[in-house]
XYZ file of N, CA and C in Angstrom:
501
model
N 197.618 2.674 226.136
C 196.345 3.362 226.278
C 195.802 3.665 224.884
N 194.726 3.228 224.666
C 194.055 3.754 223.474
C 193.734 4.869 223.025
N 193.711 5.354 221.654
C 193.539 7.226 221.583
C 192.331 7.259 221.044
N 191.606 7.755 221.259
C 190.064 8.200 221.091
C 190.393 8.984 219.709
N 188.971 9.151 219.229
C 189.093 10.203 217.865
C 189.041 11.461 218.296
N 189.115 12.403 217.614
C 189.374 14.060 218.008
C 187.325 13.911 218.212
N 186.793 13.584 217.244
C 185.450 13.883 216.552
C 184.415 13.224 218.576
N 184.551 11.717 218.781
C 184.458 11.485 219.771
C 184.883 12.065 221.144
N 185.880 12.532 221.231
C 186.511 13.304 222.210
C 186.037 14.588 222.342
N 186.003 15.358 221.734
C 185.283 16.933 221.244
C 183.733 16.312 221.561
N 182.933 15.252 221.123
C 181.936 15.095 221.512
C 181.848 14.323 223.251
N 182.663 13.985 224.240
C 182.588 14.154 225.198
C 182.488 14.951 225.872
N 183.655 16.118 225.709
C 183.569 16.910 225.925
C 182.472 18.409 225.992
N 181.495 18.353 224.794
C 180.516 18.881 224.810
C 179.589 18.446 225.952
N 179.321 16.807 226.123
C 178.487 16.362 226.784
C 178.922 16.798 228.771
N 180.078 16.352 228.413
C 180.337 16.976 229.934
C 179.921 18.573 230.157
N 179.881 19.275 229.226
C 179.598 20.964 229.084
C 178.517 21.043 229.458
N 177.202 20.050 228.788
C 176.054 20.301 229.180
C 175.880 19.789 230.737
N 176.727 19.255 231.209
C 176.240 18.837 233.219
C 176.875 20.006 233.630
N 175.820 20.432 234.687
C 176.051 21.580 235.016
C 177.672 21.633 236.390
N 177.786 20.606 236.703
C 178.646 20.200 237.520
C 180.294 20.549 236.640
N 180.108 19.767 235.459
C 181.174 19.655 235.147
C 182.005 21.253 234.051
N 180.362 21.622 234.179
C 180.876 22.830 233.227
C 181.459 23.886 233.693
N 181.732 23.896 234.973
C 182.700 24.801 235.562
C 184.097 24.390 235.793
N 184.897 23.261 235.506
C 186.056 22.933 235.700
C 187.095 23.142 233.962
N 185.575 23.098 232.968
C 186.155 22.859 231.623
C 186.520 24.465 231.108
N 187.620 24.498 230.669
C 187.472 26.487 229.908
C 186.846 26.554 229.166
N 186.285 27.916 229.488
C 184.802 28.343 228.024
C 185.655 28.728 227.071
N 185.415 28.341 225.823
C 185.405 28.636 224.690
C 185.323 30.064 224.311
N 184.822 30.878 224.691
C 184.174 32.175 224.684
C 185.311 32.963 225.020
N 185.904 32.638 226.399
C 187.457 33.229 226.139
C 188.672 33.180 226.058
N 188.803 32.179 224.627
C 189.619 31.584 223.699
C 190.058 32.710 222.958
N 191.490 33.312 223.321
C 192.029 34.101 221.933
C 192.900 33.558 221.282
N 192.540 34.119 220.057
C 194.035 32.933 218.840
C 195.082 34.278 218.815
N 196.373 33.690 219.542
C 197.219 34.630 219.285
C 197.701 34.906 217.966
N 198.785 36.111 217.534
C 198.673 36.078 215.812
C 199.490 35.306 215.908
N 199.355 34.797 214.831
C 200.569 33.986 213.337
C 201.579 34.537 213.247
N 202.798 34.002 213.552
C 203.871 34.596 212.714
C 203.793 34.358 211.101
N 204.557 35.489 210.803
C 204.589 34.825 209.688
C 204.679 33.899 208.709
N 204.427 33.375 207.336
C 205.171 32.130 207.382
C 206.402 31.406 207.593
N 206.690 30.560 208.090
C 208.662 30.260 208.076
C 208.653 29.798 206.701
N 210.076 29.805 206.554
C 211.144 28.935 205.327
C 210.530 27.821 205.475
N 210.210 26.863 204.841
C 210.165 25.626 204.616
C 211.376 24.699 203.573
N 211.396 23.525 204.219
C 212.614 23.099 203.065
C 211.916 21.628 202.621
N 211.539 21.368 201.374
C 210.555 20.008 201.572
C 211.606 18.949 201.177
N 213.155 18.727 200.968
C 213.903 17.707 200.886
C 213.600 17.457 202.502
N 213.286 17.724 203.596
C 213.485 17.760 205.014
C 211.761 16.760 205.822
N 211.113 17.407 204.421
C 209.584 17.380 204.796
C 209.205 16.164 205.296
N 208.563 15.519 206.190
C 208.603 13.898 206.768
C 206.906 14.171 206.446
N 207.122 12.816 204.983
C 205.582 12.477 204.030
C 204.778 11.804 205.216
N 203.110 11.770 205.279
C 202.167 11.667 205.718
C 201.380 11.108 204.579
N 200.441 10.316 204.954
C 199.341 9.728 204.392
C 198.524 10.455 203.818
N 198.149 10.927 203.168
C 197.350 12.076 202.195
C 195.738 11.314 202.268
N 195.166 12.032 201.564
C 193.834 11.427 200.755
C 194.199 10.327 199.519
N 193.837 9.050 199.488
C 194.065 8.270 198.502
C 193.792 8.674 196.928
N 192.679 9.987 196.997
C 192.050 10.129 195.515
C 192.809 11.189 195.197
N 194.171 11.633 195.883
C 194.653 12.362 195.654
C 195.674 12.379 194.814
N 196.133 13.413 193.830
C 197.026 13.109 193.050
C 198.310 13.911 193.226
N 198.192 14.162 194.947
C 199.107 14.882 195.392
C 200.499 13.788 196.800
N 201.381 13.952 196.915
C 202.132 13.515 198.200
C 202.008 14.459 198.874
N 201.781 14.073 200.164
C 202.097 15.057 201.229
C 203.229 15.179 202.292
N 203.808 15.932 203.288
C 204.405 15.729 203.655
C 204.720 17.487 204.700
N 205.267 16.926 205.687
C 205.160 18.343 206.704
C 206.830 18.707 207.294
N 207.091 19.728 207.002
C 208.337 20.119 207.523
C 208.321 20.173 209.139
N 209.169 19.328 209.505
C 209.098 19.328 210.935
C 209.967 20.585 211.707
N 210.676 21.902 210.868
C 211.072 22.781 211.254
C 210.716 23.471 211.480
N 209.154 23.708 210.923
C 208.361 24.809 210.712
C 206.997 24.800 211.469
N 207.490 23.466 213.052
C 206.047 23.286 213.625
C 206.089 23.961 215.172
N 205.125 24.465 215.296
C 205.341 25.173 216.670
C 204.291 24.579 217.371
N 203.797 24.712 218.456
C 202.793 24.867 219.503
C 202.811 25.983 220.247
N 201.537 27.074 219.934
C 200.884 28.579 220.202
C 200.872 27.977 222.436
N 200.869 29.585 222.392
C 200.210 29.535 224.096
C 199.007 29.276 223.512
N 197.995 29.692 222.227
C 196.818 29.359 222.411
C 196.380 27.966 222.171
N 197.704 27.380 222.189
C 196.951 26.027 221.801
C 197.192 25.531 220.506
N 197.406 26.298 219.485
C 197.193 25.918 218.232
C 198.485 25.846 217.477
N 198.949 24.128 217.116
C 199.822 23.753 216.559
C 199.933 24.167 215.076
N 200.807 25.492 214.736
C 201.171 25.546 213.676
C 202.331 24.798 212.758
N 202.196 24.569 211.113
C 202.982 24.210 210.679
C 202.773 24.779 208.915
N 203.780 23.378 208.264
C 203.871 24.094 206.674
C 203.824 22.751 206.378
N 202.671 22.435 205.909
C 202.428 21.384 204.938
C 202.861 21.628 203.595
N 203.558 20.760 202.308
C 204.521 20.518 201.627
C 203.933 19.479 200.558
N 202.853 19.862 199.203
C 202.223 18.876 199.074
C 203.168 18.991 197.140
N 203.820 17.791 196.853
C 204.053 17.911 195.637
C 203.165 16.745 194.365
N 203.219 17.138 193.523
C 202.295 16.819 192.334
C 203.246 15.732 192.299
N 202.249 14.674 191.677
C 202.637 12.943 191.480
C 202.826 13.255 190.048
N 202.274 14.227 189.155
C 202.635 13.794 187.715
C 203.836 14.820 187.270
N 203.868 15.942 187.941
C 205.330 16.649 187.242
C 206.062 17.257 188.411
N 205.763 17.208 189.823
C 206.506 16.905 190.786
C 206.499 18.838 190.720
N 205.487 19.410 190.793
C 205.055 20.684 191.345
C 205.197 20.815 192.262
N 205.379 21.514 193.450
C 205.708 21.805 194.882
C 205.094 23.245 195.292
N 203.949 23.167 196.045
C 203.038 23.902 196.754
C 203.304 24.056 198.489
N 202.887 24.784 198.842
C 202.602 24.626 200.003
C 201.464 25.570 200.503
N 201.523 24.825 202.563
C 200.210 25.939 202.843
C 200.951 26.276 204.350
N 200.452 26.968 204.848
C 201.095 27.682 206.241
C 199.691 27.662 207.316
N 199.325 26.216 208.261
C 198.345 25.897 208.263
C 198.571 25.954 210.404
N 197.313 25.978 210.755
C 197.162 25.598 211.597
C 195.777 24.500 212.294
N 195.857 23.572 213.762
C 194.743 22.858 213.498
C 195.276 23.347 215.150
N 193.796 23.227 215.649
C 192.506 23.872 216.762
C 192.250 22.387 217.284
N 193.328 21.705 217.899
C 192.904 20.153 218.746
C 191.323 19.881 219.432
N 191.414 21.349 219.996
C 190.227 21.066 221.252
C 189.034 21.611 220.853
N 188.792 21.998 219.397
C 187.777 21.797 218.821
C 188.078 21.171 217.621
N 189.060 20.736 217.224
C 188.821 19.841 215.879
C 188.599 20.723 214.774
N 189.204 22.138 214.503
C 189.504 23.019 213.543
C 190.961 23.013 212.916
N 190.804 23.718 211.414
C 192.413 24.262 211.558
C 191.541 25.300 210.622
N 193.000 25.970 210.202
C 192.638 27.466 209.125
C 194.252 27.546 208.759
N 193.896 27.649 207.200
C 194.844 28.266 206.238
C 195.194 29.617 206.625
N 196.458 29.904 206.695
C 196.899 31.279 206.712
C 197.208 32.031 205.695
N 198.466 31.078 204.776
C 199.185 31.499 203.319
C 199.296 30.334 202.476
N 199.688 30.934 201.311
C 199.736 28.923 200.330
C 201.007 29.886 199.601
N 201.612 29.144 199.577
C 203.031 29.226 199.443
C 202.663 28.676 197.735
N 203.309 29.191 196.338
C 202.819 29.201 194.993
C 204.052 30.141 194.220
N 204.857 29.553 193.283
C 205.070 30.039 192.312
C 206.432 31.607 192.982
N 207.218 30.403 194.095
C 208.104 31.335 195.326
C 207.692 32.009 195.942
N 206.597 32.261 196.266
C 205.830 33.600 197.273
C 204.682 32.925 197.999
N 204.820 33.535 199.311
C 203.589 32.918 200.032
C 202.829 34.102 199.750
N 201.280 34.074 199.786
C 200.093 34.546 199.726
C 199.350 34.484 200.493
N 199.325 35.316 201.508
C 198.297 35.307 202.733
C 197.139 35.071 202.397
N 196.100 34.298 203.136
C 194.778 34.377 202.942
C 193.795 34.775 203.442
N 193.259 35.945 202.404
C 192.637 37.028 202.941
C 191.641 36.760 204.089
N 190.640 36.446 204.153
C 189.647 35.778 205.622
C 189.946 34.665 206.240
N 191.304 34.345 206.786
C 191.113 33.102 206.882
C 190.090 32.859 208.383
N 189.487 31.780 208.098
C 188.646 31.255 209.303
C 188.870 29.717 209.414
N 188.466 29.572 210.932
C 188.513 28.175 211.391
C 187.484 27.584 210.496
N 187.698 26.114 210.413
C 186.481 24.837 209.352
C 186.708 24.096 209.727
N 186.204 23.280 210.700
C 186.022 21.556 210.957
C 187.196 20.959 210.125
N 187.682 20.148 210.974
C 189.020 19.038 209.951
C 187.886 17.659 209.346
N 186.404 18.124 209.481
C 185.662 17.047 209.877
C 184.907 17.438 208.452
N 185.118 18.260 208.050
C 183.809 19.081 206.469
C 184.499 18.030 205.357
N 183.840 17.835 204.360
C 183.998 17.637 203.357
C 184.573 18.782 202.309
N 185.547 18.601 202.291
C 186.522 18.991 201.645
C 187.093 18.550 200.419
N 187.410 19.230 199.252
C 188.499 18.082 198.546
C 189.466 17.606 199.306
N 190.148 17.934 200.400
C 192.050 17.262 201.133
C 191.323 17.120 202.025
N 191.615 16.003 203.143
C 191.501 15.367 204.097
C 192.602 15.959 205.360
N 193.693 15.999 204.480
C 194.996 16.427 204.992
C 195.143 16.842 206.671
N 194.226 17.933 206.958
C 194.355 18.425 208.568
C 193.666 17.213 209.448
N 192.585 16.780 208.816
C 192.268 15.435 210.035
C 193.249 14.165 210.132
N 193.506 14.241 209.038
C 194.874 13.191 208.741
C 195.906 13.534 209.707
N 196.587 14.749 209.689
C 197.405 15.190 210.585
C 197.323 15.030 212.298
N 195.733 15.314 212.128
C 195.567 15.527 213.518
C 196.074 14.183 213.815
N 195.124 13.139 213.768
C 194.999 12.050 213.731
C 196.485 10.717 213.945
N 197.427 11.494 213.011
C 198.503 11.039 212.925
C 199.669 11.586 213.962
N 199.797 12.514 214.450
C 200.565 12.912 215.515
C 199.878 14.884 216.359
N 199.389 15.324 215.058
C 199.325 16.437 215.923
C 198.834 16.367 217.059
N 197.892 16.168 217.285
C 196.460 16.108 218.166
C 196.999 14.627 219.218
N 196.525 15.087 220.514
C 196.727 14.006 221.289
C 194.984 14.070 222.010
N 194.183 13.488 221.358
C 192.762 13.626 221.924
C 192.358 14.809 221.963
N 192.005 15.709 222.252
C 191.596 17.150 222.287
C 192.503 17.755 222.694
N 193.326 17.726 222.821
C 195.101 18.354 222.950
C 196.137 18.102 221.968
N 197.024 19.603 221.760
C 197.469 19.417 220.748
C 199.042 18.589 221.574
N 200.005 17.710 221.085
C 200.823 17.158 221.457
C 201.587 17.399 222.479
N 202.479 16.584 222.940
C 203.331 17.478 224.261
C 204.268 18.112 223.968
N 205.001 18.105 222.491
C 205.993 18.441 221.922
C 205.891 18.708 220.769
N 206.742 19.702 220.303
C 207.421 19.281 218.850
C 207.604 18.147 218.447
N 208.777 17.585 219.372
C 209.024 16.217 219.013
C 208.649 15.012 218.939
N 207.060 15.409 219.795
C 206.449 14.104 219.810
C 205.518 14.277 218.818
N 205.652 15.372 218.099
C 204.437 15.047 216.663
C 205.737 14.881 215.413
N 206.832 15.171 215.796
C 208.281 14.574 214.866
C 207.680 13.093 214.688
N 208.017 12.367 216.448
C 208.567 11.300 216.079
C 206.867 10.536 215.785
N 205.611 11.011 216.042
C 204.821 10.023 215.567
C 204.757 9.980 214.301
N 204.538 11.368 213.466
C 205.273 11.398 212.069
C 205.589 10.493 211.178
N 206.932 9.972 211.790
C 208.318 8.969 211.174
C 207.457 7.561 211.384
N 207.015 7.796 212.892
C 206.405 6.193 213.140
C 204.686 6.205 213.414
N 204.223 6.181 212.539
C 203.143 6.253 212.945
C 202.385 5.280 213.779
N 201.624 4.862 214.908
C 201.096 3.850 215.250
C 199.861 3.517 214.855
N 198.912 4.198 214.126
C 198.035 3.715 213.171
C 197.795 4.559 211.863
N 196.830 3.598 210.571
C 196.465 4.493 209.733
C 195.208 5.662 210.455
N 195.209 7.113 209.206
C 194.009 7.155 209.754
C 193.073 6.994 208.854
């Protein structure tokens, strides 16, 4: 079966919103709560299984698959693991992405041994122009199964390892 884009899919989905038929079977948005965040977890990036980054990037990426959950609300958290190509710096972020609208939001960025919460964080399109690509990449690559976030842990493990396309 073929996988649709998040961007296309999210735009079906709108369209079905506007028939008045169908807009009673779909959940409103409106009462969507984001449960809290735990805190950040440990991350270990010898563990981290690398992902396709942004090409203009002068970063590797890569996501600890220990540190990935799926919320009752829906929203697949994790700890992206991005180290520097020229002196092999090691950052991180404590991120989540919003399948069924095609969001994520930074929580903490992990810097210099300490994570650092981030003060407002808010949802942003995986779709904005950004410097990092990174969360649509993700989606794209295992999180996200069409406007749903995966069936598993393990099935955003193993697409991960194997990816079945670029994005």
């Amino acid at each position: 079966m073929p996988r649709c884009s998040l961007r296309s899919l999210l735009g079906a989905a709108l369209a079905f919103a506007a028939c008045g038929s169908f807009a009673q079977t779909l959940p409103d948005p409106a009462d969507w709560k984001e449960t809290e965040a735990a805190p950040p977890p440990v991350f270990d990036a010898v563990r981290a299984i690398p992902f396709e980054g942004p090409v203009y990037s002068g970063l590797k990426f890569a996501l600890d698959p220990a540190t990935i959950t799926i919320g009752a609300d829906g929203v697949v958290r994790y700890v992206v693991v991005m180290t520097s190509n020229a002196g092999g710096a090691v950052n991180a972020m404590y991120e989540g992405i919003r399948c069924s609208t095609g969001e994520f939001k930074t929580y903490a960025r992990f810097s210099g041994g300490n994570w650092n919460p981030v003060a407002r964080a808010e949802w942003t399109s995986v779709f904005d122009n950004m410097p990092s690509k990174h969360p649509l990449r993700l989606a794209k690559q295992g999180v996200c199964t069409n406007a749903a976030p995966a069936s598993s842990v393990a099935a955003i493990v193993q697409e991960l390892k194997n990816p079945r396309f670029s994005p």
